[in-house]
Short mmCIF file of C-alpha atoms in Angstrom, two decimals:
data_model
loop_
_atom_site.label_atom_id
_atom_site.label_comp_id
_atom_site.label_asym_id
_atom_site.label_seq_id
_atom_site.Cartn_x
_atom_site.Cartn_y
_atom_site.Cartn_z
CA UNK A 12 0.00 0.00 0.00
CA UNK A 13 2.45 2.38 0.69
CA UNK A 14 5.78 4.08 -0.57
CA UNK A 15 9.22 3.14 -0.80
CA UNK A 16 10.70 5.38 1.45
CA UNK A 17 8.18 4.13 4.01
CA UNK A 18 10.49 1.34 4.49
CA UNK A 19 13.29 3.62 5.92
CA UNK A 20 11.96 7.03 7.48
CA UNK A 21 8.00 6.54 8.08
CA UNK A 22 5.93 9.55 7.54
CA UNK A 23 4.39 11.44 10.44
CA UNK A 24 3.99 15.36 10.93
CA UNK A 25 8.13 16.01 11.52
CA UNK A 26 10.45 14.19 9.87
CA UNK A 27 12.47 11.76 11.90
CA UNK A 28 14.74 9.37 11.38
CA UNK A 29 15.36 5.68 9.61
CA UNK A 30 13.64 2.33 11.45
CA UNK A 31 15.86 -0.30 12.33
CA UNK A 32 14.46 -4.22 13.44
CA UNK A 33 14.68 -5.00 17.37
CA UNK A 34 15.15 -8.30 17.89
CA UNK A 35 13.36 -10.16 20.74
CA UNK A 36 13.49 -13.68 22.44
CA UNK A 37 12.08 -16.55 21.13
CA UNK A 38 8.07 -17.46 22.56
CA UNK A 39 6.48 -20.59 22.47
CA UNK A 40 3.39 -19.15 21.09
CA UNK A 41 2.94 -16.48 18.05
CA UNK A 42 1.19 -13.40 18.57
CA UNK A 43 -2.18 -14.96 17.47
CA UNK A 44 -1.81 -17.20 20.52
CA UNK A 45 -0.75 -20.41 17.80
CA UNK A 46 2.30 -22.57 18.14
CA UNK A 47 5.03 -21.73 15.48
CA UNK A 48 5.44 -23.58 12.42
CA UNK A 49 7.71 -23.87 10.08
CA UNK A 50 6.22 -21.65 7.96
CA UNK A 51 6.40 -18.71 10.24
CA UNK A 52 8.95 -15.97 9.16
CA UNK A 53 10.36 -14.20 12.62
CA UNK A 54 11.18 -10.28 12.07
CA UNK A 55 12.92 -9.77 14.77
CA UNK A 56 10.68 -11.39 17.77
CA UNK A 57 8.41 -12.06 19.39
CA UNK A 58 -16.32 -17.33 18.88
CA UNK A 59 -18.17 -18.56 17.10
CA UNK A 60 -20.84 -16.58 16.34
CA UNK A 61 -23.35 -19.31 15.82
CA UNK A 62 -25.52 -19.27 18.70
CA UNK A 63 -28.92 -21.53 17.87
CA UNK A 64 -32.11 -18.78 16.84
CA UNK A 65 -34.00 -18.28 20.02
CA UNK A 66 -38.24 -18.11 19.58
CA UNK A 67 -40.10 -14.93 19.93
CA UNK A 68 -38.12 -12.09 18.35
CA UNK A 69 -40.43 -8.94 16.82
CA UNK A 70 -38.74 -6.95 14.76
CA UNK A 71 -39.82 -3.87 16.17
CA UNK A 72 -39.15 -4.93 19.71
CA UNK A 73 -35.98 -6.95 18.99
CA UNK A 74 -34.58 -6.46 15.69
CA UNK A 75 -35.08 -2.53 14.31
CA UNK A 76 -32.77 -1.42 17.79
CA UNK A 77 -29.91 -3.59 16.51
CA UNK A 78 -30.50 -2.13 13.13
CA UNK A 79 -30.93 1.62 13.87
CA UNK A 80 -27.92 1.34 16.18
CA UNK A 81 -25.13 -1.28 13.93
CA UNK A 82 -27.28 -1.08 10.63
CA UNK A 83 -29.33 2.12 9.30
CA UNK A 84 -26.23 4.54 8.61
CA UNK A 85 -25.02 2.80 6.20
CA UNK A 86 -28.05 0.97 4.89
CA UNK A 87 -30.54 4.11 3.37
CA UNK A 88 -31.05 5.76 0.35
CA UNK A 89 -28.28 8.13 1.17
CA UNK A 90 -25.62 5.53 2.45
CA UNK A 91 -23.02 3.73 0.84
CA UNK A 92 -24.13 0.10 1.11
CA UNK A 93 -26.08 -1.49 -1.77
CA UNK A 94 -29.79 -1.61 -0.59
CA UNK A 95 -31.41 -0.31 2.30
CA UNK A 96 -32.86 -1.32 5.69
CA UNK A 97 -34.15 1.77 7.13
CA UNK A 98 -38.20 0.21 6.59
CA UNK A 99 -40.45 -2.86 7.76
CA UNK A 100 -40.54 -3.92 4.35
CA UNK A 101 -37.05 -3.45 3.39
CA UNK A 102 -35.64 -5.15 6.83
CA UNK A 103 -38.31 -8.62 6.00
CA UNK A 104 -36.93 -8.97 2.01
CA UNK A 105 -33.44 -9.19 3.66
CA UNK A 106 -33.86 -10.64 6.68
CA UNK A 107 -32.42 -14.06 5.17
CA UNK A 108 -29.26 -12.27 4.24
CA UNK A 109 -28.85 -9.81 7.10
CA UNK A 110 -28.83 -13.72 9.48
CA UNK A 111 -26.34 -15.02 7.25
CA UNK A 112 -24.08 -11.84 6.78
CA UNK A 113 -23.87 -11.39 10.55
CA UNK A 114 -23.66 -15.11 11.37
CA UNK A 115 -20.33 -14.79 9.64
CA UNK A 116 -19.33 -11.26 11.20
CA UNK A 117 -18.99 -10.13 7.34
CA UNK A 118 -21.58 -7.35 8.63
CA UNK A 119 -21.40 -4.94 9.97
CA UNK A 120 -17.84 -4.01 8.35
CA UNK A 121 -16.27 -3.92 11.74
CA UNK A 122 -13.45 -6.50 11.70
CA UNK A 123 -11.68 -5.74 15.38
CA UNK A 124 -12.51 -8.03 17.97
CA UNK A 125 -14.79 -6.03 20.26
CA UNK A 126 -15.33 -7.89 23.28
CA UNK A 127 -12.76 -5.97 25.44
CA UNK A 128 -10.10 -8.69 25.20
CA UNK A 129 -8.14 -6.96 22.57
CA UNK A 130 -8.46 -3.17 22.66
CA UNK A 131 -11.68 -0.98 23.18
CA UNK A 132 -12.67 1.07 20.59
CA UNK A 133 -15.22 3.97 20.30
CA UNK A 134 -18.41 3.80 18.30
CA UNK A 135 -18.31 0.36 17.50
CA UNK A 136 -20.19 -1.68 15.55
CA UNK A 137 -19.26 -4.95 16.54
CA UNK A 138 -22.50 -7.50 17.21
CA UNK A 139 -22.52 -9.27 20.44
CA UNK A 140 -23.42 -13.31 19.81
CA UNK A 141 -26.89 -12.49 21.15
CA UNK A 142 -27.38 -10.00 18.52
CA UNK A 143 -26.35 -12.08 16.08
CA UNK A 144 -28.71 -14.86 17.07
CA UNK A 145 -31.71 -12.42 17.35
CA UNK A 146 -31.27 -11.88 13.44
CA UNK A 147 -31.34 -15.44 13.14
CA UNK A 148 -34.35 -16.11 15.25
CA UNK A 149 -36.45 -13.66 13.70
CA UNK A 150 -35.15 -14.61 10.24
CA UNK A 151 -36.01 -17.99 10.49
CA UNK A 152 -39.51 -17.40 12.67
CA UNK A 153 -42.56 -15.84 11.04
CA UNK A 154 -40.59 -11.95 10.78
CA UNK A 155 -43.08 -11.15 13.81
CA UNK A 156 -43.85 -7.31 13.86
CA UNK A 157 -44.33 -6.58 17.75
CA UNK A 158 -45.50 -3.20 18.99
CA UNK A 159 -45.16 -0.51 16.13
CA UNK A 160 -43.66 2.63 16.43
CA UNK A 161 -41.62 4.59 14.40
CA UNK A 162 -38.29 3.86 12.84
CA UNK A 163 -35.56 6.96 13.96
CA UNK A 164 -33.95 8.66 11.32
CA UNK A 165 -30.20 7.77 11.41
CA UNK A 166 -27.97 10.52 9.97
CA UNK A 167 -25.25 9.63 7.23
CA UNK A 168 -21.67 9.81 8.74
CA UNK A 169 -20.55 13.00 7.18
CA UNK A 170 -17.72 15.86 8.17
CA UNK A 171 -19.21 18.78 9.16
CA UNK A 172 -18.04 22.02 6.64
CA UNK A 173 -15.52 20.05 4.78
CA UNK A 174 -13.52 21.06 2.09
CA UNK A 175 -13.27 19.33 -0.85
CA UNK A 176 -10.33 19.05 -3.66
CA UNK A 177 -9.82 16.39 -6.57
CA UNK A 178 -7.25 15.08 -8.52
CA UNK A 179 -7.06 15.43 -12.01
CA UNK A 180 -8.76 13.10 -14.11
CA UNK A 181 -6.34 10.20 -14.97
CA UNK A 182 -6.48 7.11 -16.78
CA UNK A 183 -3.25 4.75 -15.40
CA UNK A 184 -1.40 1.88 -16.67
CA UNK A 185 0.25 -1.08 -15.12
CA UNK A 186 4.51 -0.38 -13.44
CA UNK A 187 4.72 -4.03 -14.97
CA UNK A 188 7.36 -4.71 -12.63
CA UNK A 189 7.59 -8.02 -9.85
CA UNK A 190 6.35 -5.28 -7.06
CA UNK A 191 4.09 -4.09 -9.04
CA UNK A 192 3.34 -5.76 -11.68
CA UNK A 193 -0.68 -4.71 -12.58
CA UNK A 194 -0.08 -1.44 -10.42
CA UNK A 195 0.49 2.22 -10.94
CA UNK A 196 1.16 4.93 -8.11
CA UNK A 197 0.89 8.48 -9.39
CA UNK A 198 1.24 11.98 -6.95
CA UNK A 199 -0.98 15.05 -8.00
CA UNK A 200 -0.24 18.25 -6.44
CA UNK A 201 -2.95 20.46 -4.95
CA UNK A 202 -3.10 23.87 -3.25
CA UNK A 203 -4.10 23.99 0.25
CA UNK A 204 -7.71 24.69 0.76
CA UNK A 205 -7.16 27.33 3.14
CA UNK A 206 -6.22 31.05 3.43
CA UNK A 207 -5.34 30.61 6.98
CA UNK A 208 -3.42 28.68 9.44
CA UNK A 209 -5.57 25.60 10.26
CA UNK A 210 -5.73 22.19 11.39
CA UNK A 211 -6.79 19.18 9.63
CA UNK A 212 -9.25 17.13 12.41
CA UNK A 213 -10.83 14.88 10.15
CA UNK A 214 -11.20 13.34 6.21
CA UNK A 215 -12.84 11.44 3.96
CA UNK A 216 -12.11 10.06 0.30
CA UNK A 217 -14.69 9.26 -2.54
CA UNK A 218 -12.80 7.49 -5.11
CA UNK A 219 -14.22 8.60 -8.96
CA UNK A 220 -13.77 4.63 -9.64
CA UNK A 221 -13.56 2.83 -6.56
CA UNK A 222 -12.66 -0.48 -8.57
CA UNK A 223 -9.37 0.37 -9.53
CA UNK A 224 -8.39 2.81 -6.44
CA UNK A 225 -6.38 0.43 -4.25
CA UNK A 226 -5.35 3.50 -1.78
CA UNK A 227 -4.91 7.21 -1.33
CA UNK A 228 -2.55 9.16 0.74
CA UNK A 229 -2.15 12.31 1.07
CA UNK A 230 1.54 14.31 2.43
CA UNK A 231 2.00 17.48 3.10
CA UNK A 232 4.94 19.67 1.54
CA UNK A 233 6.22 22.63 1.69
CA UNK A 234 7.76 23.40 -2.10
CA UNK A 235 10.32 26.10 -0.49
CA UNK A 236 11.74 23.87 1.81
CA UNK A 237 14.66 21.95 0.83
CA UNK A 238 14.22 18.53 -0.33
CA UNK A 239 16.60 15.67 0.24
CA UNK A 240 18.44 16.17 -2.60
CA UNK A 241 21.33 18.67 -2.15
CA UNK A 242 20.89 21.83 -3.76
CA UNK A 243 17.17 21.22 -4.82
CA UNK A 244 14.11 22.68 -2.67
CA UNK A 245 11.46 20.52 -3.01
CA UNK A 246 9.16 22.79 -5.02
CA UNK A 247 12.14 22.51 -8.17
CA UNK A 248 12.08 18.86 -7.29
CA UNK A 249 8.24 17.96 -7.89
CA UNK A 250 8.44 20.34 -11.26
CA UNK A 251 11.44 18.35 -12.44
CA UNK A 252 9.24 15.06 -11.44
CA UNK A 253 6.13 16.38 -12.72
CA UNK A 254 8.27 17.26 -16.13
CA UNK A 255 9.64 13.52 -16.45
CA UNK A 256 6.19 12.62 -18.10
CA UNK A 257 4.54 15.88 -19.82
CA UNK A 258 1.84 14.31 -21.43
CA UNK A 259 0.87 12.69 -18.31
CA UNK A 260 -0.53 14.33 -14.90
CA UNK A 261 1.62 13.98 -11.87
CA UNK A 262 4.08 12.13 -11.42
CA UNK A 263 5.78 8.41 -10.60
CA UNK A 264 5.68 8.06 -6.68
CA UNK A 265 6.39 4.85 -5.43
CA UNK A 266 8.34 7.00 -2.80
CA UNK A 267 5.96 8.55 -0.53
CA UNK A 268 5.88 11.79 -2.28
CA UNK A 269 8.34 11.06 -5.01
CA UNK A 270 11.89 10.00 -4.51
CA UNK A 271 13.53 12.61 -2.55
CA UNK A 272 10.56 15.22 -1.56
CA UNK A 273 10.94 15.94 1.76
CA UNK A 274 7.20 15.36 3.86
CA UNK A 275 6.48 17.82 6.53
CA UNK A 276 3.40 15.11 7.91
CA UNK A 277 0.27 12.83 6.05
CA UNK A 278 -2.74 13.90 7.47
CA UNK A 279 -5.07 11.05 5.14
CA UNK A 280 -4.60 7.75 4.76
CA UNK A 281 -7.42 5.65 2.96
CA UNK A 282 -7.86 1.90 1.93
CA UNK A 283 -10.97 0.01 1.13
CA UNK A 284 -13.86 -0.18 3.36
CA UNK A 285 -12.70 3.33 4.92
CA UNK A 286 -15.33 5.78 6.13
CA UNK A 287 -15.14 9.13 7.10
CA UNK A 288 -12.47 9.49 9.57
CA UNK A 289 -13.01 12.06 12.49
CA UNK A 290 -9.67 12.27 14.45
CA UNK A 291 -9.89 12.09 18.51
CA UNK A 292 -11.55 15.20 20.00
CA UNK A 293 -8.79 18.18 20.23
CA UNK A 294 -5.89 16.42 18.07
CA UNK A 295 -5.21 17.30 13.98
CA UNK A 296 -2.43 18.13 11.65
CA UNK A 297 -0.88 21.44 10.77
CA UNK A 298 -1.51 23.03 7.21
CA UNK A 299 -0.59 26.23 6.30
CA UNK A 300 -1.74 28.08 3.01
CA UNK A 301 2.26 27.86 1.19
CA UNK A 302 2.46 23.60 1.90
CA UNK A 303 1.31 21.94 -0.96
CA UNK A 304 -0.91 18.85 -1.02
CA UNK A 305 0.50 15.79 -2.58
CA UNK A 306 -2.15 13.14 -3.03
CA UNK A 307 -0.78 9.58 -3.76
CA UNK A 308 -2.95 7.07 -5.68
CA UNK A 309 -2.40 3.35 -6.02
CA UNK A 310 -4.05 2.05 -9.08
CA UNK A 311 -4.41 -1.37 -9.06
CA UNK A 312 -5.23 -2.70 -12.63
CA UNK A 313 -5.21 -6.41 -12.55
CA UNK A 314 -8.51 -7.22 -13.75
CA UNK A 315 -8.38 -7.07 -17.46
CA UNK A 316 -11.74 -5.15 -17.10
CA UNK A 317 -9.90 -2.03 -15.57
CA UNK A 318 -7.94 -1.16 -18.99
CA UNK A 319 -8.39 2.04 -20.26
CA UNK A 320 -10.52 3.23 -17.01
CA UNK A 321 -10.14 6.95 -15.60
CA UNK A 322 -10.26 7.83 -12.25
CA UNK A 323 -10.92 11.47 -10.52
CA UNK A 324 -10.47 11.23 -6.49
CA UNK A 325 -12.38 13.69 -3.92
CA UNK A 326 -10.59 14.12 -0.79
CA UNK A 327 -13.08 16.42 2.02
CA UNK A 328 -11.05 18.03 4.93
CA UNK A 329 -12.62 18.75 7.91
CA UNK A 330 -10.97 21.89 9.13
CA UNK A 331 -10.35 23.69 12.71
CA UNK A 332 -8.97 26.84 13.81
CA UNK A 333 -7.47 24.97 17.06
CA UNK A 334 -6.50 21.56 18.75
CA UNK A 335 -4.45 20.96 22.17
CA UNK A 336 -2.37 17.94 20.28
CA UNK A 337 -0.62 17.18 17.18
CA UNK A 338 -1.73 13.75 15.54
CA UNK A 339 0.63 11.96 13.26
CA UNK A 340 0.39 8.56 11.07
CA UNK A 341 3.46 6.18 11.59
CA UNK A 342 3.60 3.64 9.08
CA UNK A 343 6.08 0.71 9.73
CA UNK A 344 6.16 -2.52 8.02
CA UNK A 345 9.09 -4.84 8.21
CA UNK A 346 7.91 -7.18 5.80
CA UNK A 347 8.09 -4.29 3.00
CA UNK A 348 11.09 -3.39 4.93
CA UNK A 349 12.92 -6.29 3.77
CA UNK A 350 13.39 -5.03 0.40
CA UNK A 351 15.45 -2.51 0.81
CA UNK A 352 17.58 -4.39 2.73
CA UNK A 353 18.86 -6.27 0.43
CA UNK A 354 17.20 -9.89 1.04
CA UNK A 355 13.32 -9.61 0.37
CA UNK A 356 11.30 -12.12 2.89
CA UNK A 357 9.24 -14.62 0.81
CA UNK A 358 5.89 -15.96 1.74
CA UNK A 359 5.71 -19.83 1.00
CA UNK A 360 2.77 -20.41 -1.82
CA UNK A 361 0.41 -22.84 -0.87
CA UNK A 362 -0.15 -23.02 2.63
CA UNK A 363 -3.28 -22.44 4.78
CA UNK A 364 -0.95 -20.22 7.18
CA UNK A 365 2.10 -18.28 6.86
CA UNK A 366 2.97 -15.78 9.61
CA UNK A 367 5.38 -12.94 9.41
CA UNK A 368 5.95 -10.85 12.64
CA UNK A 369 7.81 -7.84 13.37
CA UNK A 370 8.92 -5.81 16.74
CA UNK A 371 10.14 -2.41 16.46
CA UNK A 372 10.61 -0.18 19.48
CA UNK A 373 9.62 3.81 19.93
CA UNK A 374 13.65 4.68 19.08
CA UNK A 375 13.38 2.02 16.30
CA UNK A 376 10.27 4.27 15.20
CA UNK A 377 12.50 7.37 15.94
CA UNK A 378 9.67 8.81 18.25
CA UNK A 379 11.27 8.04 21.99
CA UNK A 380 11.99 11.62 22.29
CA UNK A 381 8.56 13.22 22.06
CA UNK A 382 6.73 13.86 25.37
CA UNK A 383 3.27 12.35 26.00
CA UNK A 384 3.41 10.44 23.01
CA UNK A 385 -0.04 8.22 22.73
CA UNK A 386 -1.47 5.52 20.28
CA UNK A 387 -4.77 7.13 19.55
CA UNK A 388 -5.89 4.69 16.99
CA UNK A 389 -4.51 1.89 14.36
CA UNK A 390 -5.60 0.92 10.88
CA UNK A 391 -4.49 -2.78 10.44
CA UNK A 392 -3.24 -3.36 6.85
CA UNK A 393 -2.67 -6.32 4.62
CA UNK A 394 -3.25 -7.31 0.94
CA UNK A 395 -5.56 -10.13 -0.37
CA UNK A 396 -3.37 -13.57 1.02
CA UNK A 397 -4.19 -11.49 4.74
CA UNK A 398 -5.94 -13.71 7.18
CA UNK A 399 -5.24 -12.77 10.43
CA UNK A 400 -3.43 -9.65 11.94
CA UNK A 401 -2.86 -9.09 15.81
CA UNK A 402 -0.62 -5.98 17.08
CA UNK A 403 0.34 -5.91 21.00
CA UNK A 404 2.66 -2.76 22.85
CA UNK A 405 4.46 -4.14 25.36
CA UNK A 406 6.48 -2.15 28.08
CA UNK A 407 9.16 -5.14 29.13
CA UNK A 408 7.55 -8.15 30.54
CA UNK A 409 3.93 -5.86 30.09
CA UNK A 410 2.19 -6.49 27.40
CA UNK A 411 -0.73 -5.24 25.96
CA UNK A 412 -3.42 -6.20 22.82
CA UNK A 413 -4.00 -3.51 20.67
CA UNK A 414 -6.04 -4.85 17.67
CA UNK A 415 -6.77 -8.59 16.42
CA UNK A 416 -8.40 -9.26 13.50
CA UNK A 417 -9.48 -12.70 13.08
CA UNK A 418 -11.32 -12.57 9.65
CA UNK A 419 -9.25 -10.25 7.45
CA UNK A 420 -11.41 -8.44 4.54
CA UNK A 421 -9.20 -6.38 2.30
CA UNK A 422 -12.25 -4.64 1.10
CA UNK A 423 -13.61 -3.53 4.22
CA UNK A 424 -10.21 -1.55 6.51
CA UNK A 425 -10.83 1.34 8.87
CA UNK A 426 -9.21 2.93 11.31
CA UNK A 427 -10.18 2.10 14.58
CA UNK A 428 -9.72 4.61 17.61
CA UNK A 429 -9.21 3.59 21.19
CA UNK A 430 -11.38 4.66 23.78
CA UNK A 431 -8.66 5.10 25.82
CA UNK A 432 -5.48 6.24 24.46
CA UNK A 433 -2.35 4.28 24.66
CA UNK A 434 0.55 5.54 26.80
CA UNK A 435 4.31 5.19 24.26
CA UNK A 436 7.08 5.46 26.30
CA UNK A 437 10.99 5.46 25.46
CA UNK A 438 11.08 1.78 26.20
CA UNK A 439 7.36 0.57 24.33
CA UNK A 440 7.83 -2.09 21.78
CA UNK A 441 5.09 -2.68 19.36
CA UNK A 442 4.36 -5.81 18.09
CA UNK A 443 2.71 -7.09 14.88
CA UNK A 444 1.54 -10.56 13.70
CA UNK A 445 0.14 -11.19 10.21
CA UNK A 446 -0.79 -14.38 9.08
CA UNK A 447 -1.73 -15.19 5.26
CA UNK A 448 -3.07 -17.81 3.27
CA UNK A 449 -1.04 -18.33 0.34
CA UNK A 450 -3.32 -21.66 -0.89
CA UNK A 451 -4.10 -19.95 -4.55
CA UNK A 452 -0.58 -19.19 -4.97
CA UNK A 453 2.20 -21.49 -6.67
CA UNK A 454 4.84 -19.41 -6.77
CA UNK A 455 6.65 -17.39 -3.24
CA UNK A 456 5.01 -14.06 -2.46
CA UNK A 457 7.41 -10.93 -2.52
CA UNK A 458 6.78 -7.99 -0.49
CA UNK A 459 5.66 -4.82 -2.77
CA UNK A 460 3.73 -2.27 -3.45
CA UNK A 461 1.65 -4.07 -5.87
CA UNK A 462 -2.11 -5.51 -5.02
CA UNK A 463 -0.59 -9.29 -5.59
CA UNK A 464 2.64 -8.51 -3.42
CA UNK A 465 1.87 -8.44 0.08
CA UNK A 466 2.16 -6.00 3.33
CA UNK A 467 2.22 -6.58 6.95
CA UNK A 468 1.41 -2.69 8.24
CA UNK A 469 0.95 -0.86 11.30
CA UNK A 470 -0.97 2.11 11.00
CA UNK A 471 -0.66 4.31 14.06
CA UNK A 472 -2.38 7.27 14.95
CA UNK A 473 0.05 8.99 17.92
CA UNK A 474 -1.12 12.05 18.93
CA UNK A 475 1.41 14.24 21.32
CA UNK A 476 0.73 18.08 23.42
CA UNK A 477 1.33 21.22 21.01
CA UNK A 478 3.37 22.51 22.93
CA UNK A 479 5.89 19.54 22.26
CA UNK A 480 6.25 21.08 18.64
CA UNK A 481 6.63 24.44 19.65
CA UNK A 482 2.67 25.12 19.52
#
């Protein structure tokens, strides 16, 4: 999913410096709680939902609560999800499919565990196993009504006053190469969408053609700073990248922002299955009227259906004069890590389970430094072999879960924020898991940027005081 220089120098709202490995000691147990295999690659360390339908459920006793509460949002004429569920008559012509999609935890699109064992988040929409089998019940009863009454309007998740800006309309092509062999990234540079000093407290993303839009990121630059190229600032540097293909908008990126451009922060970050994103009360990122906005977008083009397909990307800011911290996305992955070292890891093709975990520690991260430092939120992230991910911070022999997914859906990712922040301190390791299933595959699986390559992310939301950055 994300750039080459991501590998060495993450990007987050000040530039720090390169990640390194930490090794750990050896555990009897992987971080999904499994024995270790011999098909488990070692980066450096260490319910059933189907409850039997219960009699008597009415839908407007029983079943319309769970749907106004987990359901309705996204399931109206307004919403994003194919048909809606917002009447009587709508909610009884799906019921058969709303048992089955929750029987399987496919819906809601809330992947997380959510039963407090693993991390709590906020607003989630995790079922409960008696939910589920309420569905069930009143699926497979007679769709009893109960007392009627009427069915509260649930607003659309939308960002209040946002401010929208769109790439250019583009039409990519395939990189061809073994990281990316259907894929294309491209970087469009956008003004700022404000006159003043503000902070960025929340986004969305609507992608023109969501079928070939494998992931947009957005960086923020400033062009008169110096980039890290000697003797270039990093405005000369985008027009000499931007010049490399003049018939073409933007520019090649597979480096964050392009090779060299130096980031001041990323303030979006958007895969699949990604709603609007509202950053914890009080935190956002800096933007100033001179940075530029440099929007990265992975086309992913392996369906021979996708040729000759244009895409045009909204991105809507949520903007505010004021926050009390400064929020930041760290993005490591030692799994795409291992190609710049040198030696890429390999996934072995054809097996039901193939685990690759990581540790890296806060200096590893280059973050030890910063006062306060919390983990506000984290956006698991794999590619399509993902089948489990678990991520644990541990402070020496004190550890602690921070997300497992047990049912990975590359088409459904979010970010999900704690309702409790995370303390980092100097000596916090974080810990990652990801476990694929390589069955469909003949052949080993590289790490890459490409849709067929594979990732084993982290993506943390750290917010720290203001005043840490001079604020």
């Amino acid at each position: 999913m994300f750039s080459r220089n991501l590998g060495c120098g993450f990007v987050l709202v000040l530039s720090f410096g390169c990640q390194h490995s930490a090794a750990d000691s050896e555990h009897d147990t992987d971080a999904l709680g499994e024995s270790k295999g011999s098909d488990e690659i070692d980066a450096g360390g260490g319910a059933d939902a189907g409850h039997p339908g219960k009699p008597g459920k009415t839908f407007y006793g029983d079943v319309l609560p769970l749907l106004e509460t987990h359901c309705i949002g996204c399931h109206q004429d307004t919403g994003i999800a194919p048909f809606a569920l917002d009447s009587l008559a709508s909610a009884k012509a799906h019921a058969a499919e709303i048992a089955a999609a929750t029987k399987t935890r496919s819906m809601p699109p809330w992947a997380a565990v959510s039963d407090d064992s693993c991390g709590t988040f906020k607003d989630s929409l995790a079922l409960d196993d008696e939910a589920i089998a309420t569905f069930e019940a009143w699926a497979k009863g007679d769709l009893a009504l109960g007392d009627a009454r009427a069915i509260e309007p649930i607003k659309v998740n939308t960002l209040k006053d946002a401010t929208t800006v769109q790439t250019p309309l583009f039409s990519p092509t395939p990189e061809g190469t073994d990281y990316a062999e259907n894929d294309e990234y491209r970087c469009f540079m956008i003004d700022a969408p404000n006159a003043e000093p503000r902070f960025i407290s929340g986004y969305s993303v609507t992608p023109g053609t969501a079928e070939i839009v494998h992931h947009v990121v957005a960086f923020i630059v400033d062009p008169a700073a110096d980039s890290d190229i000697d003797g270039k600032t990093n405005g000369a540097l985008m027009a000499e990248l931007d010049a490399a293909s003049p018939d073409r908008d933007g520019w090649s990126c597979f480096g964050a922002a392009g090779d060299g451009v130096a980031i001041v922060g990323s303030p979006v970050v958007w895969a699949p299955g990604q709603g609007v994103v509202e950053f914890p009360a009080g935190s956002g990122t800096p933007l100033t009227p001179t940075q530029k906005l440099v929007v990265q977008v992975h086309y992913n083009l392996e369906d021979p259906r996708s040729a000759g397909k244009s895409d045009q990307t909204s991105i809507q800011f949520q903007l505010t004069d004021k926050v009390d911290r400064v929020g930041m996305f760290l993005v490591p992955d030692q799994f795409l890590a291992s190609y710049f070292a040198g030696k890429p890891e390999k996934l072995e093709p054809g097996k039901e389970s193939v685990k690759f975990r990581w540790t890296q520690s806060m200096s590893d991260l280059g973050v030890d430094q910063i006062p306060d430092l919390q983990l506000a939120g984290i956006m698991p992230h794999m590619h399509e072999l993902g089948h489990r991910y678990q991520m644990s911070v541990s402070r020496g022999d004190d550890a602690q879960c921070g997300v497992s997914v047990l049912d990975w859906d590359f088409h459904w990712q979010r970010m999900y924020f704690y309702e409790e922040p995370i303390a980092l301190t100097p000596d916090t390791n974080l810990e990652v898991t990801c476990d694929y299933d390589t069955l469909s595959r003949t052949e080993p699986v590289l790490p890459g940027w490409g849709t067929q390559n594979e990732m084993c992310t982290a993506i943390l939301y750290v917010t720290a005081p203001l005043s840490a950055f001079g604020g």
